[in-house]
Coordinates of C-alpha atoms in Angstrom, one line a residue:
X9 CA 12.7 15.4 -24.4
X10 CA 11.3 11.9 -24.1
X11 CA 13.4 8.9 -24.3
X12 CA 10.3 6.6 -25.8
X13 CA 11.4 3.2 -27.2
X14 CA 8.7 1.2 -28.0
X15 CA 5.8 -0.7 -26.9
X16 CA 6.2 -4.5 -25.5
X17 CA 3.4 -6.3 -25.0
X18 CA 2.9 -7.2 -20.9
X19 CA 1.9 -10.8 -21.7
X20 CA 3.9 -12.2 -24.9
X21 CA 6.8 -9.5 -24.5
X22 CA 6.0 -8.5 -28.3
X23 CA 7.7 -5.1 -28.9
X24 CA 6.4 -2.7 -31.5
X25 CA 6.3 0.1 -33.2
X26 CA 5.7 3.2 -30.7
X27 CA 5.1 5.7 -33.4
X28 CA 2.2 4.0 -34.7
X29 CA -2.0 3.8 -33.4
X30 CA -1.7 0.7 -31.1
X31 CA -4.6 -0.5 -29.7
X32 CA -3.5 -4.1 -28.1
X33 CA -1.0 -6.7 -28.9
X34 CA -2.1 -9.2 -31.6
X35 CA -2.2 -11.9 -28.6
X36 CA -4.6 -9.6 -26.5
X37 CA -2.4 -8.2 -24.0
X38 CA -2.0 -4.8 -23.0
X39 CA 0.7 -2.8 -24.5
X40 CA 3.1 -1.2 -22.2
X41 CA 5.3 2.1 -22.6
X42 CA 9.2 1.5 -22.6
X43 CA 12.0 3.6 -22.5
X44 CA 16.0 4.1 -22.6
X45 CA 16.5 4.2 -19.4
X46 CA 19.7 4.3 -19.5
X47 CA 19.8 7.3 -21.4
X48 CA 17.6 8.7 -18.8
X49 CA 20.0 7.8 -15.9
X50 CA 22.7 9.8 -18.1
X51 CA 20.4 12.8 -19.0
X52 CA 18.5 13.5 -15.7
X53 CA 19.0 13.3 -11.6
X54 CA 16.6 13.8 -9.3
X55 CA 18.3 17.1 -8.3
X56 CA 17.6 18.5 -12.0
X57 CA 13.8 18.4 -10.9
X58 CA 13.8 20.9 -8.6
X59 CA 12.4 24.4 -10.4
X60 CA 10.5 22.3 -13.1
X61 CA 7.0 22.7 -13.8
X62 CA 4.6 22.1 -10.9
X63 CA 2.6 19.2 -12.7
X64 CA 3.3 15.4 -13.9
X65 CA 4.9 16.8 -16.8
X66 CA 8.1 17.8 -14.8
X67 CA 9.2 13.8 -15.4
X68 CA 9.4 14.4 -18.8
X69 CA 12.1 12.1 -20.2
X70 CA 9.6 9.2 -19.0
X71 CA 6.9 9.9 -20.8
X72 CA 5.9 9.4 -24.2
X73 CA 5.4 12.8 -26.1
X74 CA 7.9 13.6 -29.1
X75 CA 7.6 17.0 -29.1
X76 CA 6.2 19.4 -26.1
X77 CA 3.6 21.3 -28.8
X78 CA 1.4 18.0 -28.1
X79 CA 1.2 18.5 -25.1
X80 CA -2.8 18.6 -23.8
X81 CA -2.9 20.2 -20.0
X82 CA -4.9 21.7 -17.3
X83 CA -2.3 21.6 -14.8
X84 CA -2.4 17.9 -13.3
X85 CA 0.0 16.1 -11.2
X86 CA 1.9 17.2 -8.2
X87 CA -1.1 16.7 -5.6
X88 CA -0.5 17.2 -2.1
X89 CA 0.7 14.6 0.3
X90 CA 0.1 14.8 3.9
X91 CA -0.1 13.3 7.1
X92 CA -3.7 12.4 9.2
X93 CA -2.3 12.8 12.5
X94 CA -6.0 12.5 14.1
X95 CA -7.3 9.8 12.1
X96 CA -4.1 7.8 12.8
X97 CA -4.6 8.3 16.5
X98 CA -7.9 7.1 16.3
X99 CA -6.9 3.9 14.0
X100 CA -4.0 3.0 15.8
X101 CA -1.9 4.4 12.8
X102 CA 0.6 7.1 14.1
X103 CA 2.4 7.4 10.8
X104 CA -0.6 7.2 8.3
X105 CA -0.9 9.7 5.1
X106 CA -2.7 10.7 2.6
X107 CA -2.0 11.6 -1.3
X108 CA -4.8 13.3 -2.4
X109 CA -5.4 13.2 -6.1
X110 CA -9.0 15.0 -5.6
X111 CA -7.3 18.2 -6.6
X112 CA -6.5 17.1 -9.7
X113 CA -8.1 19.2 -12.7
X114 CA -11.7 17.2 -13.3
X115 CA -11.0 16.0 -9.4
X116 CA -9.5 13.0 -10.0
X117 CA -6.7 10.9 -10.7
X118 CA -8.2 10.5 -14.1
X119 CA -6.6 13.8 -15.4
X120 CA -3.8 11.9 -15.1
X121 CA -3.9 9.5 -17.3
X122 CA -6.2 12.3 -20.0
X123 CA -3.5 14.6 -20.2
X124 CA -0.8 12.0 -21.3
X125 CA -3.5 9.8 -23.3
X126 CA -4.9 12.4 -25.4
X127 CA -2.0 14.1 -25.8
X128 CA -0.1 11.3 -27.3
X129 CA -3.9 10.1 -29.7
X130 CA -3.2 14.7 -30.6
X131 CA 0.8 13.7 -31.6
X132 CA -0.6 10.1 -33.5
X133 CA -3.5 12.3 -35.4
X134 CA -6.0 10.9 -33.5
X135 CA -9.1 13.2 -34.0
X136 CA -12.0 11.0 -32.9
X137 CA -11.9 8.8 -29.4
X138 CA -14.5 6.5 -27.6
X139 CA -14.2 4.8 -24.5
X140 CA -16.8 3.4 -21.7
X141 CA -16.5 4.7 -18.3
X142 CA -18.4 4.7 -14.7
X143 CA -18.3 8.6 -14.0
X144 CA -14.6 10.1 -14.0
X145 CA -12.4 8.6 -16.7
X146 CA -14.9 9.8 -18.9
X147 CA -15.4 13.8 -17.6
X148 CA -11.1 13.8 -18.0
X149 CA -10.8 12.4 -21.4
X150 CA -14.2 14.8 -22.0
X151 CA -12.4 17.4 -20.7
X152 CA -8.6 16.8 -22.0
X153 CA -10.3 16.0 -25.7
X154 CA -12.5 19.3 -25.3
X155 CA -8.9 20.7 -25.3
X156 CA -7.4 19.1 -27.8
X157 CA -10.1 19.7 -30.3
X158 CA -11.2 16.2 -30.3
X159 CA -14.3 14.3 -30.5
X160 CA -15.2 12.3 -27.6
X161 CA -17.8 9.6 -27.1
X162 CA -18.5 7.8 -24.2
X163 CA -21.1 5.4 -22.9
X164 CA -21.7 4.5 -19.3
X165 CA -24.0 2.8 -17.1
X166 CA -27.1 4.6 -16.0
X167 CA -26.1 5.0 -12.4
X168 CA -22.8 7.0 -13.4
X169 CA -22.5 9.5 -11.0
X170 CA -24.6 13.0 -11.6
X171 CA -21.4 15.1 -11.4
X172 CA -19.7 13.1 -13.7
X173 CA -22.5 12.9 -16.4
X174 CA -22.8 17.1 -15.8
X175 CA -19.3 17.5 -16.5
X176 CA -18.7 15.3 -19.8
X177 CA -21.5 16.7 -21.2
X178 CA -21.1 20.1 -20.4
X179 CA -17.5 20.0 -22.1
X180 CA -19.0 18.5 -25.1
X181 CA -18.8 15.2 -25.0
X182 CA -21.1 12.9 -26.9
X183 CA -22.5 10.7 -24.0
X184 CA -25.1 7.9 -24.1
X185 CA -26.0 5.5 -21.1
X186 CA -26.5 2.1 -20.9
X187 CA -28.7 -0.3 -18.4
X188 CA -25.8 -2.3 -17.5
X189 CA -22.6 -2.1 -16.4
X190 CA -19.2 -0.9 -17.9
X191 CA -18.2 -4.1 -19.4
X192 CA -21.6 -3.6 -21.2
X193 CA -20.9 -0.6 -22.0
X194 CA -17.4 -1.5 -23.1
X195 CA -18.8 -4.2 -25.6
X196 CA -21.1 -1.3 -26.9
X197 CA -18.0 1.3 -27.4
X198 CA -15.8 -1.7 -29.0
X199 CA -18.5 -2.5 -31.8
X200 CA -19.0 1.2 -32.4
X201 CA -15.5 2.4 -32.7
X202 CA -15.0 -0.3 -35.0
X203 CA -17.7 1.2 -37.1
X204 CA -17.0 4.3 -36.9
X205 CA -13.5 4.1 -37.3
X206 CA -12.8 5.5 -33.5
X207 CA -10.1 5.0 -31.7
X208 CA -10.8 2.6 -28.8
X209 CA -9.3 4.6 -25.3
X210 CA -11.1 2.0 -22.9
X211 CA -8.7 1.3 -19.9
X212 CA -5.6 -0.6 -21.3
X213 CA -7.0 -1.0 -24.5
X214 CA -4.3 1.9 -25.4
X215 CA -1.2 2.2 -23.8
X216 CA -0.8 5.6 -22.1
X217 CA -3.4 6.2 -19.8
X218 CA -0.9 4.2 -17.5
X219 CA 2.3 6.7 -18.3
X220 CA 0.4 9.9 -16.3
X221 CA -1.0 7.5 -13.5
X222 CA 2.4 6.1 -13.1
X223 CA 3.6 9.8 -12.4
X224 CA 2.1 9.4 -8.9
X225 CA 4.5 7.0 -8.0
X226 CA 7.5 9.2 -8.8
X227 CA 5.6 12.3 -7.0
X228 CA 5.3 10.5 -3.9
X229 CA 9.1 9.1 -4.1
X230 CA 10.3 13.0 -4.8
X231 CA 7.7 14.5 -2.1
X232 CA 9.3 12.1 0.9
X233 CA 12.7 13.1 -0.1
X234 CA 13.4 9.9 -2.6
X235 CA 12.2 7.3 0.1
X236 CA 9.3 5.3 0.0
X237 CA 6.0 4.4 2.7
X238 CA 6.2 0.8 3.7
X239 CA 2.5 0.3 2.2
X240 CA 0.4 1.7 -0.3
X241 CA -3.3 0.8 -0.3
X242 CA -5.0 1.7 -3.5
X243 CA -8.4 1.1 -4.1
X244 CA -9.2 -0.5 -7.8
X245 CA -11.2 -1.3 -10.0
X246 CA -9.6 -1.0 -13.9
X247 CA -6.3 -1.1 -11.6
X248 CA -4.5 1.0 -13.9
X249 CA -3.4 3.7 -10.9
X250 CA -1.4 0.6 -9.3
X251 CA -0.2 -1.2 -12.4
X252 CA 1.6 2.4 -13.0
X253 CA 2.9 3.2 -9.5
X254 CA 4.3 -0.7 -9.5
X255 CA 6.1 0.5 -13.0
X256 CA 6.7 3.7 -11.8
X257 CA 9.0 2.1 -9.1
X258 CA 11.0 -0.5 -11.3
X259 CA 11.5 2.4 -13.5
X260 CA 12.8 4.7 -10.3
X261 CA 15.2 1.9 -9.4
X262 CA 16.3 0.8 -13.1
X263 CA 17.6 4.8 -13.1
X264 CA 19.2 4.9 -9.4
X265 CA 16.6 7.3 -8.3
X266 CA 15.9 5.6 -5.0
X267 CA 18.4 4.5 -2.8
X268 CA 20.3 0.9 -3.3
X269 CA 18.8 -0.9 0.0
X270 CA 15.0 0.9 -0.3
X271 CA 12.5 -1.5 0.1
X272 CA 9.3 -1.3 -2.3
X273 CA 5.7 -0.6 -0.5
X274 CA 3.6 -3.3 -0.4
X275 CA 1.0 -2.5 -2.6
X276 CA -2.9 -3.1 -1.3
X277 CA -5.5 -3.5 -4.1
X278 CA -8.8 -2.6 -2.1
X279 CA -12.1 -3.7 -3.8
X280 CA -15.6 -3.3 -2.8
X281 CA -17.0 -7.0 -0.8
X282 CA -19.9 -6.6 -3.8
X283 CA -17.4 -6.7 -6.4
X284 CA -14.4 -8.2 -5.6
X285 CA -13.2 -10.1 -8.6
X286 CA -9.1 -9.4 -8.2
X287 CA -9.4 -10.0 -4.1
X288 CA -10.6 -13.7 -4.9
X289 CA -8.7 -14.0 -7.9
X290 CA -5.5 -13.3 -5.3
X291 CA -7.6 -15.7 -2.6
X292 CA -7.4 -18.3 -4.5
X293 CA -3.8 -18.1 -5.9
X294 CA -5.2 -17.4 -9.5
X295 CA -3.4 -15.1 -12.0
X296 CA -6.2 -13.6 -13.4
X297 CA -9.7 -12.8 -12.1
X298 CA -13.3 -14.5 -13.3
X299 CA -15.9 -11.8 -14.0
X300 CA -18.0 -10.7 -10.8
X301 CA -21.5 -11.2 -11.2
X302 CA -24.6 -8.5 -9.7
X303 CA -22.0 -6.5 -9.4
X304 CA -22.1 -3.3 -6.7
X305 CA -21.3 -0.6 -4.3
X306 CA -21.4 3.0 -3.5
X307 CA -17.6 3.4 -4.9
X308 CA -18.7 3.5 -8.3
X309 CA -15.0 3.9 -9.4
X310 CA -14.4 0.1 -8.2
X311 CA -17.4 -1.0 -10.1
X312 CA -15.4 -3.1 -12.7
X313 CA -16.5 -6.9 -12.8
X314 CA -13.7 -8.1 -14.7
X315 CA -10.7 -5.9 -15.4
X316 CA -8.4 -6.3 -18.6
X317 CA -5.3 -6.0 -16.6
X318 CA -6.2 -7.9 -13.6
X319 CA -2.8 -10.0 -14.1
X320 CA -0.6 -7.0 -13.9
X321 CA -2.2 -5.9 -10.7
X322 CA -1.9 -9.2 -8.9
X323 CA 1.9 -9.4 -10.2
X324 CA 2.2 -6.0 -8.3
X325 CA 1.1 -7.0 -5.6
X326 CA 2.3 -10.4 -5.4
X327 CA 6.0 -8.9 -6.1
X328 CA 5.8 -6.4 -4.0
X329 CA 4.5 -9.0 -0.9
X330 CA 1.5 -6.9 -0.5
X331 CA -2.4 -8.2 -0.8
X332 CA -5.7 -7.8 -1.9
X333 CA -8.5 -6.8 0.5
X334 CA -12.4 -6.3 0.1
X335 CA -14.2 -4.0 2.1
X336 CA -18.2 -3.7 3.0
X337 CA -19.6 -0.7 1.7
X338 CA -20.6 0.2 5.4
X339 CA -17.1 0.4 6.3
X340 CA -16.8 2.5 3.4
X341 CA -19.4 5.2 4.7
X342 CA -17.5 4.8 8.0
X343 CA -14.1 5.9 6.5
X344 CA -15.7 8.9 4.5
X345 CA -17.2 10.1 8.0
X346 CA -14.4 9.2 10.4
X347 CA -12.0 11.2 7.4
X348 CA -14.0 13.9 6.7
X349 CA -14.5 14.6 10.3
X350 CA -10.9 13.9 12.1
X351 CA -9.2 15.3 8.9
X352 CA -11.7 17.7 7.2
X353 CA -10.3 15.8 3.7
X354 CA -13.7 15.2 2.3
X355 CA -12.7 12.4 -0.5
X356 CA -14.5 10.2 -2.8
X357 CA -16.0 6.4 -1.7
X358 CA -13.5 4.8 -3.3
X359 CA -10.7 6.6 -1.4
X360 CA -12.7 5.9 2.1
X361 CA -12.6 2.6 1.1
X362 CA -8.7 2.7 1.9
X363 CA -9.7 3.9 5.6
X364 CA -12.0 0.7 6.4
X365 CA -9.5 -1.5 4.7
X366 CA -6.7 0.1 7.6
X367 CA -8.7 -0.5 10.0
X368 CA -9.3 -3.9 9.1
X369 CA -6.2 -5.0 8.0
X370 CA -4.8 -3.7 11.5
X371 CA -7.1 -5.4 13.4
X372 CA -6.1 -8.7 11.2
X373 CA -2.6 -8.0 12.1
X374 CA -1.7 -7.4 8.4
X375 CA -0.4 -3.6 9.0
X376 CA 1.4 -2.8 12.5
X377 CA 2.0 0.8 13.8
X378 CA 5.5 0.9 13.1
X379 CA 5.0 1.2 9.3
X380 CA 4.2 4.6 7.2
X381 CA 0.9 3.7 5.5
X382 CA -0.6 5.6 2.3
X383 CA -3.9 5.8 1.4
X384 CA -3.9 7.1 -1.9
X385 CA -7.4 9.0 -2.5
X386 CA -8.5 9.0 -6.0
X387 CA -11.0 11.5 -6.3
X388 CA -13.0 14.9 -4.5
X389 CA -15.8 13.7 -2.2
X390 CA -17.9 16.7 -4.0
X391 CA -18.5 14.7 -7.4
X392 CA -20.5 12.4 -5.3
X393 CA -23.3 14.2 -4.3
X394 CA -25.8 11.4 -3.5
X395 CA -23.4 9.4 -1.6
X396 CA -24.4 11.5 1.4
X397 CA -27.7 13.1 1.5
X398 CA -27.5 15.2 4.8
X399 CA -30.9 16.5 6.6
X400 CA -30.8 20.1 7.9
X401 CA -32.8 21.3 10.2
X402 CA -35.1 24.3 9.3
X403 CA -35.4 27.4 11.5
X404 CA -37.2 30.7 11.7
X405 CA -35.9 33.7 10.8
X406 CA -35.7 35.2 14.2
X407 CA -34.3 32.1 15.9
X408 CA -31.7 32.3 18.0
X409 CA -29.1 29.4 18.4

């Protein structure tokens, strides 16, 4: 069962009504999940995990269904986690690793944050949804709504990734495209769902997107045997993935699921240098961001020139002593190679990102290699297809080699 409470507001601390279609507070701020933990701590131990389901759903009590016949899934959660032994070597990063959420369903960590979304608009008697994206939030709520027997509509900018625009529309979804970018596109889905009478599911404009993408920060706790890495770099652009691991872990230690003396990672937010808005935001000792202009890169994912919940991100990382880095898309390509190659984990650009962020922040004498460092990869290298546009060489049929 879930031990839901209510919602409470992350910037005025408003609580309300859990149970009812919430879009944001009446201040603007993001509504956030809460729960009796303490009821939690009494009901559950990280022992009684062991024989559950193989998916994020195995945390049950911490997240928000009411009954289990809501529940919208495909299988996500509980992606592998592994060490890069050669790419370490090569970085100067002996005890570097990888959580790679490419194997979600819809190959990404989007599925996440689908399955518990949609599920919980399925338990409100939400029928009809609408929500901007740039590629892969919208294939998983496409795909989880497809499921559910919802109607889904989704705009997003014109240069959304091929794979992405395949894969919502061949699950249904109603899809337009916009020449912009997805803050253009979100002002196009806000005025239309108000017409319509959809519900709005752009990033943080509901609150449970964040419940499944916090579940990767309880996966990787339970898959290191309930310890933690010393960093985390994430790469962002909506930020939701590290608002929910950095709730994920006050959650963990609010219920004694971590040890008394474990130290938090420090938590990395890893933008693109051509749009950087949180990194200068952070810079410049600001709590929230100021929209980034001409905004672009070949991470699409990180494409986000002003984020609702930029605050909560730089709290996370600010509380967790970690920072904010922007990397050149060239060191982006570099990652993806020097990762696909040591490693043979082909990922997406945003998750290469991580790998030219390493080696700069090493170099910078931010990370030292003593410390476990995490790169947590957020999607499969194949949705990208014209991020790398190899040349083959042609031969005859009776060639020899």
């Amino acid at each position: 069962m879930s031990f839901l409470s209510h919602l409470e507001c992350s910037r005025c601390h408003k609580t309300h009504d859990a149970d009812r279609v919430q879009n944001l507070c009446d201040c603007g701020g993001p509504l956030l999940v809460r729960y009796d933990l303490k009821a939690v701590a009494r009901a559950v131990r990280p022992s009684d995990l062991a024989g559950r389901v193989s998916s994020l759903w195995r945390y049950r009590e911490v997240l928000p269904l009411r009954d289990d016949k809501n529940i919208v899934s495909l299988g996500e959660g509980m992606t592998p986690l592994f060490p890069l032994p050669r790419l370490g070597a090569e970085l100067g990063l002996p005890d570097l690793w990888l959580k790679d959420e490419g194997l979600n369903p819809t190959a990404s960590f989007k599925a996440r944050g689908a399955a518990t979304g949609v599920s919980r608009a399925k338990e409100l008697g939400i029928t009809a949804l609408a929500m901007p994206t740039n590629g892969n939030a919208g294939g998983a709520w496409a795909s989880y709504g497809a499921r559910a027997g919802m109607s889904v509509t989704l705009v997003m900018p014109t240069d959304a990734p091929a794979m992405s625009v395949l894969e919502a529309t061949a699950v249904g979804a109603n899809a337009y495209m916009v020449r912009g970018q997805i803050t253009d596109a979100g002002a196009i889905v806000g005025r239309s769902a108000k017409a319509h009478g959809w519900f709005e599911a752009a990033t943080l404009k509901e609150p449970y997107r964040i419940e499944g993408k916090k579940t990767m920060g309880y996966e990787i706790a339970e898959q290191l045997g309930w310890s933690l890495p010393d960093v985390i770099l994430y790469p962002t652009g909506g930020g939701v993935g590290i608002i929910g691991i950095y709730k994920a872990l006050l959650e963990m230690r609010e219920l004694g699921w971590l040890p008394e003396n474990v130290r938090f990672p420090k938590l990395v937010a890893v933008q693109a240098e051509g749009c950087q808005p949180i990194v200068k935001a952070f810079r410049e000792g600001k709590d929230v961001s100021e929209k980034w202009e001409n905004a672009s890169t070949v991470a699409q994912g990180i494409r986000v020139p002003k984020a609702l919940g930029d605050f909560l991100v730089l709290q996370a990382v600010r509380e967790t002593g970690g920072t904010c880095v922007a990397v050149p898309d060239a060191d982006t390509m570099w990652g993806l190679e020097r990762i696909s190659r040591t490693e043979g984990a082909f990922i997406c650009p945003e998750g290469a990102a991580l790998v030219g962020a390493a080696r700069m922040m090493l170099r910078d004498g931010w990370l030292d290699a003593g410390q476990r460092v995490l790169l947590l990869n957020t999607g499969a290298g194949i949705k990208y297809p014209d991020v790398m546009t190899p040349k083959l060489p042609v031969i005859e049929l009776n060639a020899t080699l």
